[in-house]
Amino acid sequence: MIFLTGASGQLGSAILERLLELVPANTIAALDRNESRAKKLEQKGIHVFIGDYADKASLLHALKGVEKLLLVSSNSEDALTEHKNVIDAAKEIGVKHIYYTGGASDRNVKQSQLGPLTDAYITTEKYIVESGLTYTIFQNGLYSETIPFFVGEQVLETGISFPAGDGKATFAKRSEMGEAIANVMISDGHENKIYLLTGQPNYSFAEIAEILSELSGRNVTYHSPDSIAFEAQLKEYGIQESDIQFSTLFAAIIKNEEYDVKGSDLEQLLGREPTDLRAYLKETFLA
Ligand SMILES: NC(=O)c1ccc[n+]([C@@H]2O[C@H](COP(=O)([O-])OP(=O)(O)OC[C@H]3O[C@@H](n4cnc5c(N)ncnc54)[C@H](OP(=O)(O)O)[C@@H]3O)[C@@H](O)[C@H]2O)c1
């Protein structure tokens, strides 16, 4: 049995979609903490358990007989404790192989803008490696799909205003990361490996504006305001507080070059060339 956490989430649903093409639905199970989302997942023919990373008893119940477990990282303040709960439960109940998706952040960055979450991602990897479980770890770059969220759908008219300075980051399509993870989960040879699910080369937002200008024939400008002015601007547009925080946080991470990571295993795991950022921008903003 293959068991997924986060299967209703954005990455998890991409993984599930690909798995459903590769193996029978009745060999897949999932965890969800929301009853109505669980029902939607069940309509795909998979078995769903209600549970939470924070509730170890629910995990021990759900993971009985599971061979392969995917842990999608949490982004709560207690992420590390939650991840440890899942890993401990997996070990206790006899899961054979744990797959974990976390972040590809540059381990040399001293002062992460992501705060305790960076530490949670890195410490989780260490905890898994030291758990004695067979593991495969995916270090994910930033999703290309975050770009429209940061720059706005009318970017060709408005230009880009985003406080990421000259920082570069790696971007890859979430759907392709999901596809690659599913491919790995159903094949052998990935025991105790760590893979980078990133796109190469890395780009700054000034370069993204340049590409959009070339593709559209318009002058797409890039301006990096200070973060306080940026937040005030988004508030004025009526953007909700959680979205403002998300954008400001990611801009700070990119400016700090935390995701300016080199190298990628995505092509190898996909079995084809991933969509590069230029092609992604074209299909997203010029289709
Ligand atoms: N690479 C990037 O650009 C990027 C961007 C944002 C986040 N991330 C990280 O990557 C992870 C996956 O990304 P995503 O876009 O798929 O996020 P997402 O859509 O928020 O999905 C996360 C999934 O994990 C589940 N989950 C989280 N905590 C849980 C808990 N305590 N118990 C049970 N389920 C729990 C969520 O369930 P609920 O819906 O019930 O919360 C959701 O199904 C995020 O959680 C975050 O750590 C990466």
Short mmCIF file of C-alpha atoms and ligand atoms in Angstrom, two decimals:
data_model
loop_
_atom_site.label_atom_id
_atom_site.label_comp_id
_atom_site.label_asym_id
_atom_site.label_seq_id
_atom_site.Cartn_x
_atom_site.Cartn_y
_atom_site.Cartn_z
CA MET A 1 0.00 0.00 0.00
CA ILE A 2 1.18 3.49 -0.91
CA PHE A 3 0.09 6.08 1.63
CA LEU A 4 -0.01 9.83 0.94
CA THR A 5 -0.25 12.73 3.32
CA GLY A 6 -1.27 16.14 1.97
CA ALA A 7 -3.15 14.48 -0.91
CA SER A 8 -5.72 17.30 -1.04
CA GLY A 9 -2.99 19.91 -1.15
CA GLN A 10 -1.47 21.42 -4.28
CA LEU A 11 1.64 19.23 -4.50
CA GLY A 12 -0.04 16.13 -3.04
CA SER A 13 -2.86 16.26 -5.58
CA ALA A 14 -0.32 16.38 -8.42
CA ILE A 15 1.40 13.32 -6.93
CA LEU A 16 -1.92 11.51 -6.54
CA GLU A 17 -3.00 12.34 -10.08
CA ARG A 18 0.17 10.76 -11.49
CA LEU A 19 0.00 7.74 -9.15
CA LEU A 20 -3.55 7.04 -10.32
CA GLU A 21 -2.16 6.71 -13.85
CA LEU A 22 0.49 4.26 -12.69
CA VAL A 23 -1.10 1.95 -10.09
CA PRO A 24 -4.65 0.79 -9.20
CA ALA A 25 -6.53 3.24 -6.96
CA ASN A 26 -7.17 0.54 -4.38
CA THR A 27 -3.43 0.31 -3.68
CA ILE A 28 -3.35 3.97 -2.58
CA ALA A 29 -4.47 5.41 0.75
CA ALA A 30 -4.33 8.93 2.13
CA LEU A 31 -4.61 10.98 5.29
CA ASP A 32 -6.78 14.07 5.52
CA ARG A 33 -7.87 16.09 8.51
CA ASN A 34 -10.99 17.40 6.85
CA GLU A 35 -14.07 15.17 6.40
CA SER A 36 -15.45 16.79 3.26
CA ARG A 37 -12.06 16.79 1.49
CA ALA A 38 -11.64 13.16 2.55
CA LYS A 39 -14.94 12.33 0.80
CA LYS A 40 -13.72 13.98 -2.40
CA LEU A 41 -10.55 11.90 -2.29
CA GLU A 42 -12.57 8.74 -1.71
CA GLN A 43 -14.46 9.44 -4.93
CA LYS A 44 -11.19 8.73 -6.73
CA GLY A 45 -11.33 5.17 -5.40
CA ILE A 46 -8.61 5.53 -2.80
CA HIS A 47 -8.98 4.73 0.88
CA VAL A 48 -8.89 7.77 3.19
CA PHE A 49 -8.17 8.00 6.90
CA ILE A 50 -9.01 11.04 8.99
CA GLY A 51 -5.95 12.13 10.93
CA ASP A 52 -3.49 14.85 11.73
CA TYR A 53 0.32 14.95 11.92
CA ALA A 54 -0.20 16.29 15.46
CA ASP A 55 -2.28 13.26 16.50
CA LYS A 56 -0.02 10.23 16.72
CA ALA A 57 -2.85 7.82 17.58
CA SER A 58 -4.59 8.73 14.31
CA LEU A 59 -1.33 8.08 12.45
CA LEU A 60 -0.72 4.70 14.08
CA HIS A 61 -4.24 3.66 13.12
CA ALA A 62 -3.91 4.89 9.52
CA LEU A 63 -0.45 3.50 8.79
CA LYS A 64 -1.10 -0.16 9.61
CA GLY A 65 0.16 -2.35 6.77
CA VAL A 66 1.60 0.59 4.80
CA GLU A 67 4.78 -0.09 2.81
CA LYS A 68 5.48 3.34 1.34
CA LEU A 69 4.60 6.57 3.09
CA LEU A 70 4.84 10.06 1.62
CA LEU A 71 5.18 12.90 4.13
CA VAL A 72 4.42 16.31 2.64
CA SER A 73 5.97 19.01 4.81
CA SER A 74 3.66 21.03 7.03
CA ASN A 75 4.01 24.78 7.21
CA SER A 76 2.65 25.21 10.71
CA GLU A 77 4.66 26.68 13.58
CA ASP A 78 4.94 23.16 15.00
CA ALA A 79 6.09 21.62 11.74
CA LEU A 80 9.09 19.87 13.25
CA THR A 81 7.09 18.23 16.06
CA GLU A 82 4.41 17.22 13.56
CA HIS A 83 6.96 15.70 11.17
CA LYS A 84 8.64 13.82 14.02
CA ASN A 85 5.25 12.41 15.02
CA VAL A 86 4.71 11.04 11.52
CA ILE A 87 8.23 9.60 11.31
CA ASP A 88 7.99 8.02 14.79
CA ALA A 89 4.59 6.51 13.96
CA ALA A 90 5.94 5.13 10.67
CA LYS A 91 8.85 3.52 12.47
CA GLU A 92 6.69 2.12 15.26
CA ILE A 93 4.12 0.56 12.91
CA GLY A 94 6.70 -0.93 10.50
CA VAL A 95 6.44 1.28 7.39
CA LYS A 96 9.19 0.14 5.01
CA HIS A 97 10.06 3.29 3.10
CA ILE A 98 9.40 6.94 3.88
CA TYR A 99 9.37 9.64 1.19
CA TYR A 100 9.60 13.23 2.35
CA THR A 101 9.13 16.46 0.44
CA GLY A 102 10.77 19.53 1.95
CA GLY A 103 12.66 22.57 0.75
CA ALA A 104 15.76 22.95 -1.44
CA SER A 105 16.99 25.92 0.54
CA ASP A 106 20.70 26.70 0.41
CA ARG A 107 22.15 25.18 3.57
CA ASN A 108 24.92 27.82 3.68
CA VAL A 109 22.53 30.74 4.21
CA LYS A 110 23.16 31.88 7.76
CA GLN A 111 20.09 33.97 8.49
CA SER A 112 17.06 32.40 6.83
CA GLN A 113 14.07 34.70 6.31
CA LEU A 114 11.80 31.65 6.60
CA GLY A 115 12.72 31.50 10.27
CA PRO A 116 12.05 28.26 12.19
CA LEU A 117 10.51 26.57 9.13
CA THR A 118 13.91 26.30 7.43
CA ASP A 119 15.27 24.64 10.52
CA ALA A 120 12.20 22.37 10.64
CA TYR A 121 12.79 21.23 7.05
CA ILE A 122 16.50 20.57 7.58
CA THR A 123 16.11 18.91 10.98
CA THR A 124 13.32 16.70 9.61
CA GLU A 125 15.69 15.41 6.92
CA LYS A 126 18.29 14.61 9.56
CA TYR A 127 15.67 12.92 11.75
CA ILE A 128 14.59 10.74 8.84
CA VAL A 129 18.14 9.78 7.90
CA GLU A 130 18.88 8.84 11.52
CA SER A 131 15.55 7.00 12.00
CA GLY A 132 16.81 3.81 10.37
CA LEU A 133 13.85 3.83 7.96
CA THR A 134 14.61 3.48 4.26
CA TYR A 135 14.08 6.97 2.90
CA THR A 136 13.92 9.15 -0.19
CA ILE A 137 14.05 12.89 0.35
CA PHE A 138 12.91 15.47 -2.17
CA GLN A 139 14.30 18.98 -1.79
CA ASN A 140 11.85 21.12 -3.70
CA GLY A 141 12.62 24.42 -5.36
CA LEU A 142 10.02 27.17 -5.52
CA TYR A 143 6.93 26.38 -7.54
CA SER A 144 6.76 28.22 -10.86
CA GLU A 145 3.04 28.46 -10.09
CA THR A 146 3.83 30.99 -7.34
CA ILE A 147 5.00 33.54 -9.95
CA PRO A 148 1.52 34.57 -11.21
CA PHE A 149 0.54 34.97 -7.58
CA PHE A 150 3.50 37.29 -6.95
CA VAL A 151 3.36 39.35 -10.14
CA GLY A 152 -0.40 39.36 -10.83
CA GLU A 153 -2.24 38.07 -13.88
CA GLN A 154 -2.11 41.47 -15.62
CA VAL A 155 1.69 41.61 -15.39
CA LEU A 156 2.12 42.46 -19.07
CA GLU A 157 0.21 45.70 -18.46
CA THR A 158 1.29 46.46 -14.89
CA GLY A 159 4.95 45.36 -14.82
CA ILE A 160 6.33 43.66 -11.73
CA SER A 161 6.46 45.24 -8.29
CA PHE A 162 7.94 42.69 -5.90
CA PRO A 163 10.53 43.25 -3.15
CA ALA A 164 12.91 40.46 -4.19
CA GLY A 165 15.81 42.77 -5.14
CA ASP A 166 18.31 41.10 -7.45
CA GLY A 167 17.95 37.70 -5.76
CA LYS A 168 17.76 34.65 -7.99
CA ALA A 169 15.79 31.49 -7.25
CA THR A 170 15.13 28.08 -8.72
CA PHE A 171 11.59 27.55 -10.06
CA ALA A 172 10.01 24.32 -11.27
CA LYS A 173 6.45 23.38 -12.12
CA ARG A 174 4.64 21.85 -9.17
CA SER A 175 2.82 19.43 -11.49
CA GLU A 176 6.19 18.12 -12.75
CA MET A 177 7.57 17.82 -9.22
CA GLY A 178 4.46 15.78 -8.38
CA GLU A 179 4.95 13.61 -11.45
CA ALA A 180 8.59 12.97 -10.58
CA ILE A 181 7.76 12.05 -6.98
CA ALA A 182 5.09 9.58 -8.10
CA ASN A 183 7.52 8.01 -10.60
CA VAL A 184 10.02 7.49 -7.79
CA MET A 185 7.43 6.05 -5.43
CA ILE A 186 6.50 3.25 -7.80
CA SER A 187 10.02 2.27 -8.88
CA ASP A 188 13.11 0.75 -7.27
CA GLY A 189 16.61 2.16 -6.92
CA HIS A 190 15.75 5.26 -4.90
CA GLU A 191 16.58 3.87 -1.47
CA ASN A 192 18.34 6.37 0.84
CA LYS A 193 18.65 9.03 -1.84
CA ILE A 194 18.19 12.79 -1.68
CA TYR A 195 16.93 14.47 -4.84
CA LEU A 196 16.77 18.10 -5.88
CA LEU A 197 13.46 18.92 -7.57
CA THR A 198 14.52 22.23 -9.02
CA GLY A 199 14.57 24.00 -12.35
CA GLN A 200 17.80 25.31 -13.85
CA PRO A 201 19.01 27.95 -14.46
CA ASN A 202 17.89 30.22 -11.65
CA TYR A 203 16.21 33.55 -12.35
CA SER A 204 15.76 36.94 -10.70
CA PHE A 205 12.54 38.89 -11.09
CA ALA A 206 14.39 41.42 -13.24
CA GLU A 207 15.17 38.52 -15.61
CA ILE A 208 11.57 37.31 -15.44
CA ALA A 209 10.47 40.83 -16.49
CA GLU A 210 12.99 40.71 -19.35
CA ILE A 211 11.67 37.35 -20.57
CA LEU A 212 8.09 38.62 -20.39
CA SER A 213 9.14 41.71 -22.38
CA GLU A 214 10.78 39.54 -25.06
CA LEU A 215 7.82 37.18 -25.25
CA SER A 216 5.17 39.89 -25.39
CA GLY A 217 6.99 42.62 -27.31
CA ARG A 218 5.99 45.05 -24.52
CA ASN A 219 8.13 46.80 -21.96
CA VAL A 220 7.49 44.80 -18.76
CA THR A 221 9.26 46.67 -15.98
CA TYR A 222 10.56 45.40 -12.66
CA HIS A 223 10.58 47.46 -9.51
CA SER A 224 11.67 46.18 -6.08
CA PRO A 225 9.98 48.37 -3.45
CA ASP A 226 10.90 48.10 0.21
CA SER A 227 8.77 45.51 1.95
CA ILE A 228 6.80 48.02 4.05
CA ALA A 229 5.77 49.99 0.97
CA PHE A 230 4.94 46.69 -0.78
CA GLU A 231 2.69 45.53 2.05
CA ALA A 232 0.94 48.91 2.15
CA GLN A 233 0.40 48.72 -1.62
CA LEU A 234 -1.16 45.24 -1.38
CA LYS A 235 -3.38 46.35 1.53
CA GLU A 236 -4.62 49.23 -0.60
CA TYR A 237 -5.53 46.73 -3.34
CA GLY A 238 -7.61 44.82 -0.74
CA ILE A 239 -5.42 41.70 -0.74
CA GLN A 240 -6.04 39.53 2.31
CA GLU A 241 -3.52 39.58 5.15
CA SER A 242 -2.34 35.94 4.81
CA ASP A 243 -1.61 36.46 1.09
CA ILE A 244 0.31 39.67 1.84
CA GLN A 245 2.41 37.82 4.39
CA PHE A 246 3.06 34.93 2.00
CA SER A 247 4.21 37.26 -0.80
CA THR A 248 6.39 39.39 1.47
CA LEU A 249 7.97 36.31 3.03
CA PHE A 250 8.79 34.71 -0.32
CA ALA A 251 10.19 37.97 -1.67
CA ALA A 252 12.49 38.17 1.36
CA ILE A 253 13.61 34.56 0.87
CA ILE A 254 14.37 35.18 -2.78
CA LYS A 255 16.18 38.45 -2.06
CA ASN A 256 18.28 36.56 0.48
CA GLU A 257 19.12 34.02 -2.27
CA GLU A 258 17.97 31.10 -0.12
CA TYR A 259 16.62 29.26 -3.15
CA ASP A 260 19.50 30.11 -5.48
CA VAL A 261 20.45 26.43 -5.46
CA LYS A 262 22.49 24.82 -8.21
CA GLY A 263 21.85 21.38 -9.70
CA SER A 264 18.70 19.37 -10.37
CA ASP A 265 17.49 15.77 -10.52
CA LEU A 266 14.15 16.65 -12.04
CA GLU A 267 14.95 15.66 -15.63
CA GLN A 268 16.27 12.26 -14.58
CA LEU A 269 13.21 11.53 -12.42
CA LEU A 270 10.72 12.82 -14.97
CA GLY A 271 12.37 10.94 -17.80
CA ARG A 272 12.19 14.06 -19.98
CA GLU A 273 13.27 17.69 -19.95
CA PRO A 274 11.26 19.71 -17.45
CA THR A 275 9.41 22.81 -18.64
CA ASP A 276 11.89 25.66 -18.36
CA LEU A 277 10.83 28.95 -16.88
CA ARG A 278 10.63 30.73 -20.22
CA ALA A 279 8.20 28.09 -21.54
CA TYR A 280 6.23 28.24 -18.31
CA LEU A 281 5.91 32.04 -18.55
CA LYS A 282 4.84 31.74 -22.18
CA GLU A 283 2.13 29.15 -21.47
CA THR A 284 0.92 31.10 -18.44
CA PHE A 285 0.89 34.69 -19.65
CA LEU A 286 0.77 34.50 -23.44
CA ALA A 287 -1.41 31.50 -24.23
N1 LIG B 1 8.08 25.08 -2.99
C1 LIG B 1 7.24 26.08 -2.81
O1 LIG B 1 7.15 27.03 -3.62
C2 LIG B 1 6.34 26.04 -1.63
C3 LIG B 1 5.38 27.04 -1.48
C4 LIG B 1 4.56 26.96 -0.37
C5 LIG B 1 4.69 25.92 0.54
N2 LIG B 1 5.64 24.96 0.36
C6 LIG B 1 5.84 23.83 1.31
O2 LIG B 1 5.52 22.63 0.62
C7 LIG B 1 4.41 21.97 1.25
C8 LIG B 1 3.49 21.42 0.19
O3 LIG B 1 3.11 22.47 -0.67
P1 LIG B 1 1.62 22.59 -1.18
O4 LIG B 1 1.59 23.70 -2.16
O5 LIG B 1 1.10 21.25 -1.57
O6 LIG B 1 0.88 23.06 0.18
P2 LIG B 1 -0.65 22.86 0.53
O7 LIG B 1 -1.52 22.97 -0.68
O8 LIG B 1 -0.92 23.76 1.69
O9 LIG B 1 -0.72 21.33 1.01
C9 LIG B 1 -0.21 20.89 2.22
C10 LIG B 1 -0.97 19.63 2.57
O10 LIG B 1 -0.44 19.08 3.77
C11 LIG B 1 -1.51 18.90 4.68
N3 LIG B 1 -1.11 19.08 6.04
C12 LIG B 1 -0.34 20.07 6.55
N4 LIG B 1 -0.22 19.93 7.87
C13 LIG B 1 -0.94 18.83 8.20
C14 LIG B 1 -1.22 18.18 9.42
N5 LIG B 1 -0.76 18.65 10.60
N6 LIG B 1 -1.98 17.06 9.41
C15 LIG B 1 -2.50 16.59 8.25
N7 LIG B 1 -2.27 17.17 7.05
C16 LIG B 1 -1.52 18.28 7.05
C17 LIG B 1 -2.50 20.00 4.32
O11 LIG B 1 -3.76 19.73 4.87
P3 LIG B 1 -4.76 20.95 5.24
O12 LIG B 1 -5.33 21.42 3.93
O13 LIG B 1 -5.75 20.34 6.15
O14 LIG B 1 -3.94 22.03 5.89
C18 LIG B 1 -2.45 19.93 2.80
O15 LIG B 1 -3.22 18.86 2.31
C19 LIG B 1 3.77 23.06 2.13
O16 LIG B 1 3.11 22.48 3.23
C20 LIG B 1 4.96 23.89 2.52
O17 LIG B 1 5.66 23.26 3.59
C21 LIG B 1 6.44 25.00 -0.72
#
